[in-house]
Amino acid sequence: MSAYRIPGLHHVTATVNDAQEDYDFYTKLLGLRLVKKTVNFDNNRVYHFYYGNEAGEPSTIMTTFPYKGEGVREGVRGTGQVMITAFSVPMASFGYWKERLSAANVTFTETPRFGDAIIDFQDPSGLELSLVGRDDDDRGPWVKSEVPEEHAIRGFFNVTLSIAEIAPTFQFLTDVMGFTQIATEGNLTRFRAAETGPGNWIDVRNDAGAERGHNGLGTVHHVAFRIESNEEQAALRERILGIDNMRVTEFKDRKYFRSIYFRIPGGVLFEVATVAPGFPVDEGLEYLGQELKLPDWEEPKRAEIEKHLPKVIW
Ligand code: ZN
């Protein structure tokens, strides 16, 4: 037994374009809840939006930095990145979702993988997203959106990493992250984290010879996995520090979780974030996402920050 355990996904963070388009797409079209409205802790001119289920639980959280107008170029989607971010919806909702996407002029394709029916499409910034039909997902959705409860997104299904040289990534996922290889189909290999089920799977796509990705608008910046305690996070950090050619950050206080970051051998930026304290730490569950929340050091500059953030109609 290792001194830590990684149950599954926590959040996915993407560099995106326009704040209004992003907000409208994830909350109105996809029906996720805006569970936190804050700024990029490293750049207070840029929003940081967190979208998720009602309580903003780990494994349901899509987060975005809308960088339009801040000099960030369009990214290159390629190896060393999360290529596809997939959400789960009830199988019986597929017809509803196809009609909903069509009505919003979002083009999609359907490609089953590992026996699941899947709808593939892109968000307004070009991120690759999927809806996967599953009837074994008991996470509670956000029920106050335009999407009726019976069709609502339950949370992440999984992420797909695009990797140029898969062997070192496989080894890292199993030896260090503690994941288990469970299935292979074509160029995809599926792993599960310490827990199983939607939100706890990771696919690795063998993209040998494909172009290397570069972060920018329309790319995933990093994927975060959850860990239950600070002690386990510290044990994982020690483990990574002992690996040749790997670096890991100090513990970062992200207000809603504590994080470490490291780039895996396949080039993807990973974060491991604590489950606590969670999004209700600075506003009641009922009011999540309504007010602009700032980290303590930015609070004295609130008026100036609010003036420079892009205007968004909520
Ligand atoms: Zn993160």
Short mmCIF file of C-alpha atoms and ligand atoms in Angstrom, two decimals:
data_model
loop_
_atom_site.label_atom_id
_atom_site.label_comp_id
_atom_site.label_asym_id
_atom_site.label_seq_id
_atom_site.Cartn_x
_atom_site.Cartn_y
_atom_site.Cartn_z
CA MET A 1 0.00 0.00 0.00
CA SER A 2 1.32 3.42 -0.88
CA ALA A 3 0.84 6.31 1.52
CA TYR A 4 -1.60 8.03 -0.76
CA ARG A 5 -4.58 7.24 -2.93
CA ILE A 6 -5.93 9.17 -5.92
CA PRO A 7 -9.66 8.38 -6.26
CA GLY A 8 -10.29 10.13 -9.60
CA LEU A 9 -10.70 13.45 -11.37
CA HIS A 10 -11.08 16.81 -9.62
CA HIS A 11 -11.23 19.44 -12.40
CA VAL A 12 -10.12 20.32 -15.93
CA THR A 13 -8.80 23.82 -16.67
CA ALA A 14 -8.76 25.33 -20.16
CA THR A 15 -7.46 28.49 -21.78
CA VAL A 16 -10.42 29.91 -23.69
CA ASN A 17 -11.37 32.96 -25.71
CA ASP A 18 -14.42 35.14 -24.98
CA ALA A 19 -15.87 35.27 -21.44
CA GLN A 20 -19.49 35.81 -22.49
CA GLU A 21 -19.43 33.03 -25.10
CA ASP A 22 -17.82 30.70 -22.59
CA TYR A 23 -20.32 31.49 -19.84
CA ASP A 24 -23.29 31.11 -22.19
CA PHE A 25 -22.03 27.82 -23.61
CA TYR A 26 -21.31 26.04 -20.32
CA THR A 27 -24.20 27.36 -18.25
CA LYS A 28 -26.97 27.85 -20.82
CA LEU A 29 -26.33 25.29 -23.54
CA LEU A 30 -24.70 22.56 -21.41
CA GLY A 31 -26.64 23.47 -18.27
CA LEU A 32 -23.76 23.43 -15.78
CA ARG A 33 -23.84 25.62 -12.69
CA LEU A 34 -21.39 28.50 -12.37
CA VAL A 35 -20.10 27.48 -8.93
CA LYS A 36 -17.39 30.13 -8.63
CA LYS A 37 -16.68 33.41 -10.30
CA THR A 38 -13.19 34.63 -9.47
CA VAL A 39 -10.05 35.90 -11.24
CA ASN A 40 -6.93 34.11 -12.37
CA PHE A 41 -4.83 34.14 -9.19
CA ASP A 42 -1.80 35.01 -11.37
CA ASN A 43 -3.52 37.63 -13.58
CA ASN A 44 -6.37 39.69 -12.15
CA ARG A 45 -7.46 41.00 -15.57
CA VAL A 46 -8.76 37.55 -16.49
CA TYR A 47 -11.76 35.75 -15.03
CA HIS A 48 -11.54 32.25 -13.66
CA PHE A 49 -14.89 30.50 -14.09
CA TYR A 50 -15.69 27.19 -12.40
CA TYR A 51 -18.65 25.21 -13.74
CA GLY A 52 -20.00 22.08 -12.08
CA ASN A 53 -22.90 20.32 -10.44
CA GLU A 54 -25.04 21.80 -7.67
CA ALA A 55 -22.45 21.51 -4.90
CA GLY A 56 -19.46 21.96 -7.19
CA GLU A 57 -18.17 18.52 -6.30
CA PRO A 58 -14.77 17.28 -7.46
CA SER A 59 -15.05 15.29 -10.74
CA THR A 60 -17.74 17.66 -12.05
CA ILE A 61 -15.67 20.86 -12.36
CA MET A 62 -14.78 22.40 -15.72
CA THR A 63 -12.81 25.62 -15.24
CA THR A 64 -11.84 28.26 -17.79
CA PHE A 65 -9.63 31.30 -18.16
CA PRO A 66 -11.21 33.52 -20.85
CA TYR A 67 -8.10 35.27 -22.19
CA LYS A 68 -9.60 37.24 -25.09
CA GLY A 69 -7.86 40.60 -25.52
CA GLU A 70 -4.93 39.72 -23.25
CA GLY A 71 -2.42 38.90 -25.99
CA VAL A 72 -2.68 35.11 -25.75
CA ARG A 73 -2.47 33.38 -29.12
CA GLU A 74 -4.62 30.56 -30.36
CA GLY A 75 -3.18 27.30 -29.03
CA VAL A 76 -2.19 24.18 -30.91
CA ARG A 77 -4.06 21.07 -29.87
CA GLY A 78 -1.60 18.21 -29.96
CA THR A 79 0.45 15.71 -28.00
CA GLY A 80 1.26 16.40 -24.38
CA GLN A 81 -2.25 17.69 -23.67
CA VAL A 82 -5.68 16.65 -22.59
CA MET A 83 -7.29 16.26 -26.01
CA ILE A 84 -10.90 15.39 -25.12
CA THR A 85 -12.92 16.29 -22.05
CA ALA A 86 -16.00 14.07 -21.77
CA PHE A 87 -19.14 14.50 -19.66
CA SER A 88 -21.68 11.82 -18.81
CA VAL A 89 -25.40 12.07 -19.50
CA PRO A 90 -28.14 9.44 -19.23
CA MET A 91 -28.25 7.15 -22.26
CA ALA A 92 -31.92 7.96 -22.87
CA SER A 93 -30.99 11.66 -23.24
CA PHE A 94 -28.99 11.27 -26.46
CA GLY A 95 -31.87 12.35 -28.68
CA TYR A 96 -32.46 15.40 -26.51
CA TRP A 97 -28.80 16.41 -26.67
CA LYS A 98 -28.51 15.95 -30.43
CA GLU A 99 -31.51 18.18 -30.95
CA ARG A 100 -30.22 20.71 -28.43
CA LEU A 101 -26.77 20.95 -30.06
CA SER A 102 -28.30 21.16 -33.55
CA ALA A 103 -30.66 23.94 -32.47
CA ALA A 104 -27.63 25.89 -31.21
CA ASN A 105 -25.76 25.28 -34.51
CA VAL A 106 -23.12 23.17 -32.76
CA THR A 107 -21.98 20.48 -35.21
CA PHE A 108 -21.28 17.04 -33.78
CA THR A 109 -20.28 13.53 -34.78
CA GLU A 110 -21.06 10.21 -33.14
CA THR A 111 -18.26 7.71 -32.52
CA PRO A 112 -18.77 4.90 -30.00
CA ARG A 113 -15.74 4.04 -27.87
CA PHE A 114 -15.33 1.16 -25.41
CA GLY A 115 -18.94 0.19 -26.03
CA ASP A 116 -20.38 3.59 -25.05
CA ALA A 117 -22.41 5.83 -27.36
CA ILE A 118 -20.57 9.17 -27.68
CA ILE A 119 -21.35 12.59 -29.17
CA ASP A 120 -18.23 14.62 -30.03
CA PHE A 121 -18.35 18.41 -30.52
CA GLN A 122 -16.37 21.57 -29.77
CA ASP A 123 -16.92 24.51 -27.46
CA PRO A 124 -16.78 28.11 -28.82
CA SER A 125 -12.98 28.24 -28.31
CA GLY A 126 -12.42 24.94 -30.12
CA LEU A 127 -11.98 22.64 -27.12
CA GLU A 128 -12.90 19.06 -27.92
CA LEU A 129 -15.77 17.85 -25.74
CA SER A 130 -17.87 14.69 -25.63
CA LEU A 131 -21.11 13.52 -24.12
CA VAL A 132 -21.06 9.85 -23.12
CA GLY A 133 -24.30 7.95 -22.51
CA ARG A 134 -24.20 6.18 -19.12
CA ASP A 135 -26.87 4.83 -16.85
CA ASP A 136 -24.56 4.11 -13.91
CA ASP A 137 -23.81 7.69 -12.83
CA ASP A 138 -25.43 8.65 -9.52
CA ARG A 139 -23.85 12.10 -9.10
CA GLY A 140 -26.53 14.73 -8.61
CA PRO A 141 -26.76 17.27 -11.44
CA TRP A 142 -27.56 20.99 -11.33
CA VAL A 143 -31.31 21.14 -11.68
CA LYS A 144 -31.98 24.86 -12.13
CA SER A 145 -30.71 25.26 -15.69
CA GLU A 146 -32.52 25.25 -19.02
CA VAL A 147 -31.71 21.52 -19.31
CA PRO A 148 -34.39 19.35 -17.64
CA GLU A 149 -33.06 17.31 -14.72
CA GLU A 150 -33.54 13.95 -16.44
CA HIS A 151 -31.19 15.01 -19.26
CA ALA A 152 -28.65 16.99 -17.23
CA ILE A 153 -24.89 16.41 -17.29
CA ARG A 154 -23.81 14.40 -14.23
CA GLY A 155 -20.15 15.39 -14.26
CA PHE A 156 -17.03 14.34 -16.10
CA PHE A 157 -16.98 10.96 -17.76
CA ASN A 158 -13.22 11.05 -18.37
CA VAL A 159 -10.36 12.83 -20.09
CA THR A 160 -8.32 11.59 -23.04
CA LEU A 161 -4.60 12.40 -23.05
CA SER A 162 -2.81 12.70 -26.39
CA ILE A 163 0.63 11.12 -25.95
CA ALA A 164 3.49 10.76 -28.46
CA GLU A 165 5.42 8.05 -26.64
CA ILE A 166 3.06 6.05 -24.48
CA ALA A 167 5.32 3.70 -22.45
CA PRO A 168 6.68 6.27 -19.93
CA THR A 169 3.15 7.67 -19.44
CA PHE A 170 1.70 4.21 -18.82
CA GLN A 171 4.42 3.57 -16.27
CA PHE A 172 3.84 6.89 -14.51
CA LEU A 173 0.06 6.43 -14.34
CA THR A 174 0.37 2.96 -12.83
CA ASP A 175 3.49 3.28 -10.63
CA VAL A 176 3.06 6.83 -9.30
CA MET A 177 -0.62 7.75 -9.71
CA GLY A 178 -1.70 4.23 -8.71
CA PHE A 179 -4.02 3.80 -11.71
CA THR A 180 -4.97 0.44 -13.20
CA GLN A 181 -4.93 -0.31 -16.93
CA ILE A 182 -8.34 -1.81 -17.68
CA ALA A 183 -8.99 -1.86 -21.44
CA THR A 184 -7.56 -1.17 -24.89
CA GLU A 185 -9.39 -0.33 -28.12
CA GLY A 186 -7.50 0.76 -31.24
CA ASN A 187 -5.10 3.54 -30.24
CA LEU A 188 -6.86 4.11 -26.89
CA THR A 189 -5.90 2.60 -23.55
CA ARG A 190 -8.19 3.09 -20.55
CA PHE A 191 -7.03 3.46 -16.97
CA ARG A 192 -9.05 3.79 -13.83
CA ALA A 193 -8.03 5.69 -10.73
CA ALA A 194 -8.37 4.24 -7.21
CA GLU A 195 -12.13 4.48 -7.62
CA THR A 196 -14.02 3.43 -10.72
CA GLY A 197 -17.03 4.69 -12.64
CA PRO A 198 -17.68 7.96 -14.52
CA GLY A 199 -15.30 10.68 -13.33
CA ASN A 200 -12.56 8.24 -12.42
CA TRP A 201 -11.32 7.08 -15.81
CA ILE A 202 -8.46 8.33 -17.99
CA ASP A 203 -7.86 7.33 -21.60
CA VAL A 204 -4.43 7.59 -23.21
CA ARG A 205 -4.45 8.02 -26.99
CA ASN A 206 -1.37 6.79 -28.80
CA ASP A 207 -0.59 9.77 -31.07
CA ALA A 208 2.96 8.81 -32.06
CA GLY A 209 4.14 11.11 -34.84
CA ALA A 210 1.42 13.72 -34.26
CA GLU A 211 2.13 17.43 -33.78
CA ARG A 212 3.10 18.60 -30.32
CA GLY A 213 0.52 20.79 -28.58
CA HIS A 214 1.11 24.34 -27.37
CA ASN A 215 -1.03 26.06 -24.78
CA GLY A 216 -3.12 28.98 -25.98
CA LEU A 217 -6.75 29.81 -26.68
CA GLY A 218 -8.78 26.65 -27.20
CA THR A 219 -6.53 24.19 -25.36
CA VAL A 220 -6.70 22.43 -22.02
CA HIS A 221 -4.07 23.88 -19.67
CA HIS A 222 -4.06 21.07 -17.11
CA VAL A 223 -6.09 18.26 -15.58
CA ALA A 224 -6.48 17.93 -11.82
CA PHE A 225 -7.03 14.75 -9.82
CA ARG A 226 -8.42 14.69 -6.31
CA ILE A 227 -6.78 13.55 -3.10
CA GLU A 228 -8.42 13.32 0.31
CA SER A 229 -5.83 14.78 2.67
CA ASN A 230 -2.86 17.12 2.92
CA GLU A 231 -0.79 14.23 4.31
CA GLU A 232 -1.46 12.05 1.27
CA GLN A 233 -0.68 14.99 -1.02
CA ALA A 234 2.64 15.47 0.77
CA ALA A 235 3.45 11.77 0.39
CA LEU A 236 2.76 11.95 -3.35
CA ARG A 237 4.93 15.06 -3.61
CA GLU A 238 7.82 13.26 -1.89
CA ARG A 239 7.39 10.34 -4.27
CA ILE A 240 7.64 12.63 -7.32
CA LEU A 241 10.65 14.48 -5.86
CA GLY A 242 12.44 11.13 -5.83
CA ILE A 243 12.00 10.55 -9.58
CA ASP A 244 14.85 11.55 -11.91
CA ASN A 245 14.06 14.40 -14.30
CA MET A 246 10.73 15.24 -12.68
CA ARG A 247 9.83 18.48 -10.97
CA VAL A 248 6.87 19.31 -8.75
CA THR A 249 5.71 22.67 -7.38
CA GLU A 250 5.35 23.70 -3.77
CA PHE A 251 1.88 23.43 -2.21
CA LYS A 252 -0.31 26.17 -3.67
CA ASP A 253 -3.28 27.55 -1.77
CA ARG A 254 -6.06 27.83 -4.35
CA LYS A 255 -8.58 28.88 -1.69
CA TYR A 256 -11.04 26.12 -2.66
CA PHE A 257 -8.39 23.37 -2.61
CA ARG A 258 -4.65 22.95 -2.04
CA SER A 259 -2.65 21.91 -5.07
CA ILE A 260 0.63 20.60 -6.42
CA TYR A 261 1.49 20.62 -10.13
CA PHE A 262 3.87 18.48 -12.16
CA ARG A 263 4.40 17.63 -15.82
CA ILE A 264 4.17 13.89 -16.49
CA PRO A 265 6.67 12.13 -18.80
CA GLY A 266 4.20 12.42 -21.71
CA GLY A 267 4.20 16.22 -21.35
CA VAL A 268 0.72 16.75 -19.84
CA LEU A 269 0.49 19.16 -16.90
CA PHE A 270 -1.14 17.38 -13.95
CA GLU A 271 -2.43 18.90 -10.74
CA VAL A 272 -3.39 16.99 -7.62
CA ALA A 273 -5.90 18.98 -5.56
CA THR A 274 -7.37 18.35 -2.13
CA VAL A 275 -11.11 17.76 -1.83
CA ALA A 276 -11.31 20.24 1.07
CA PRO A 277 -12.26 22.96 1.70
CA GLY A 278 -14.41 23.13 -1.48
CA PHE A 279 -16.42 25.88 -3.13
CA PRO A 280 -18.87 26.61 -0.28
CA VAL A 281 -15.94 27.91 1.82
CA ASP A 282 -16.66 31.57 0.97
CA GLU A 283 -20.34 31.63 -0.06
CA GLY A 284 -23.37 29.57 0.85
CA LEU A 285 -24.32 26.60 -1.30
CA GLU A 286 -27.44 28.41 -2.46
CA TYR A 287 -25.43 31.41 -3.68
CA LEU A 288 -22.46 29.73 -5.34
CA GLY A 289 -21.12 31.67 -8.31
CA GLN A 290 -23.22 34.79 -7.82
CA GLU A 291 -20.61 37.23 -6.54
CA LEU A 292 -17.12 37.95 -7.80
CA LYS A 293 -14.84 36.32 -5.24
CA LEU A 294 -11.26 37.54 -4.96
CA PRO A 295 -8.28 36.08 -3.12
CA ASP A 296 -7.45 38.09 0.01
CA TRP A 297 -4.46 39.87 -1.56
CA GLU A 298 -6.61 41.19 -4.43
CA GLU A 299 -9.48 42.41 -2.24
CA PRO A 300 -8.01 45.93 -1.71
CA LYS A 301 -7.95 46.36 -5.53
CA ARG A 302 -11.54 45.16 -6.06
CA ALA A 303 -12.88 48.35 -7.68
CA GLU A 304 -10.04 48.51 -10.20
CA ILE A 305 -10.24 44.78 -10.95
CA GLU A 306 -14.00 44.92 -11.55
CA LYS A 307 -13.50 47.85 -13.93
CA HIS A 308 -10.99 45.98 -16.10
CA LEU A 309 -12.70 42.59 -16.31
CA PRO A 310 -14.70 41.97 -19.49
CA LYS A 311 -18.40 42.81 -19.28
CA VAL A 312 -20.54 39.70 -19.02
CA ILE A 313 -24.33 39.44 -18.93
CA TRP A 314 -25.03 36.73 -16.35
ZN ZN B 1 -6.32 23.55 -11.63
#
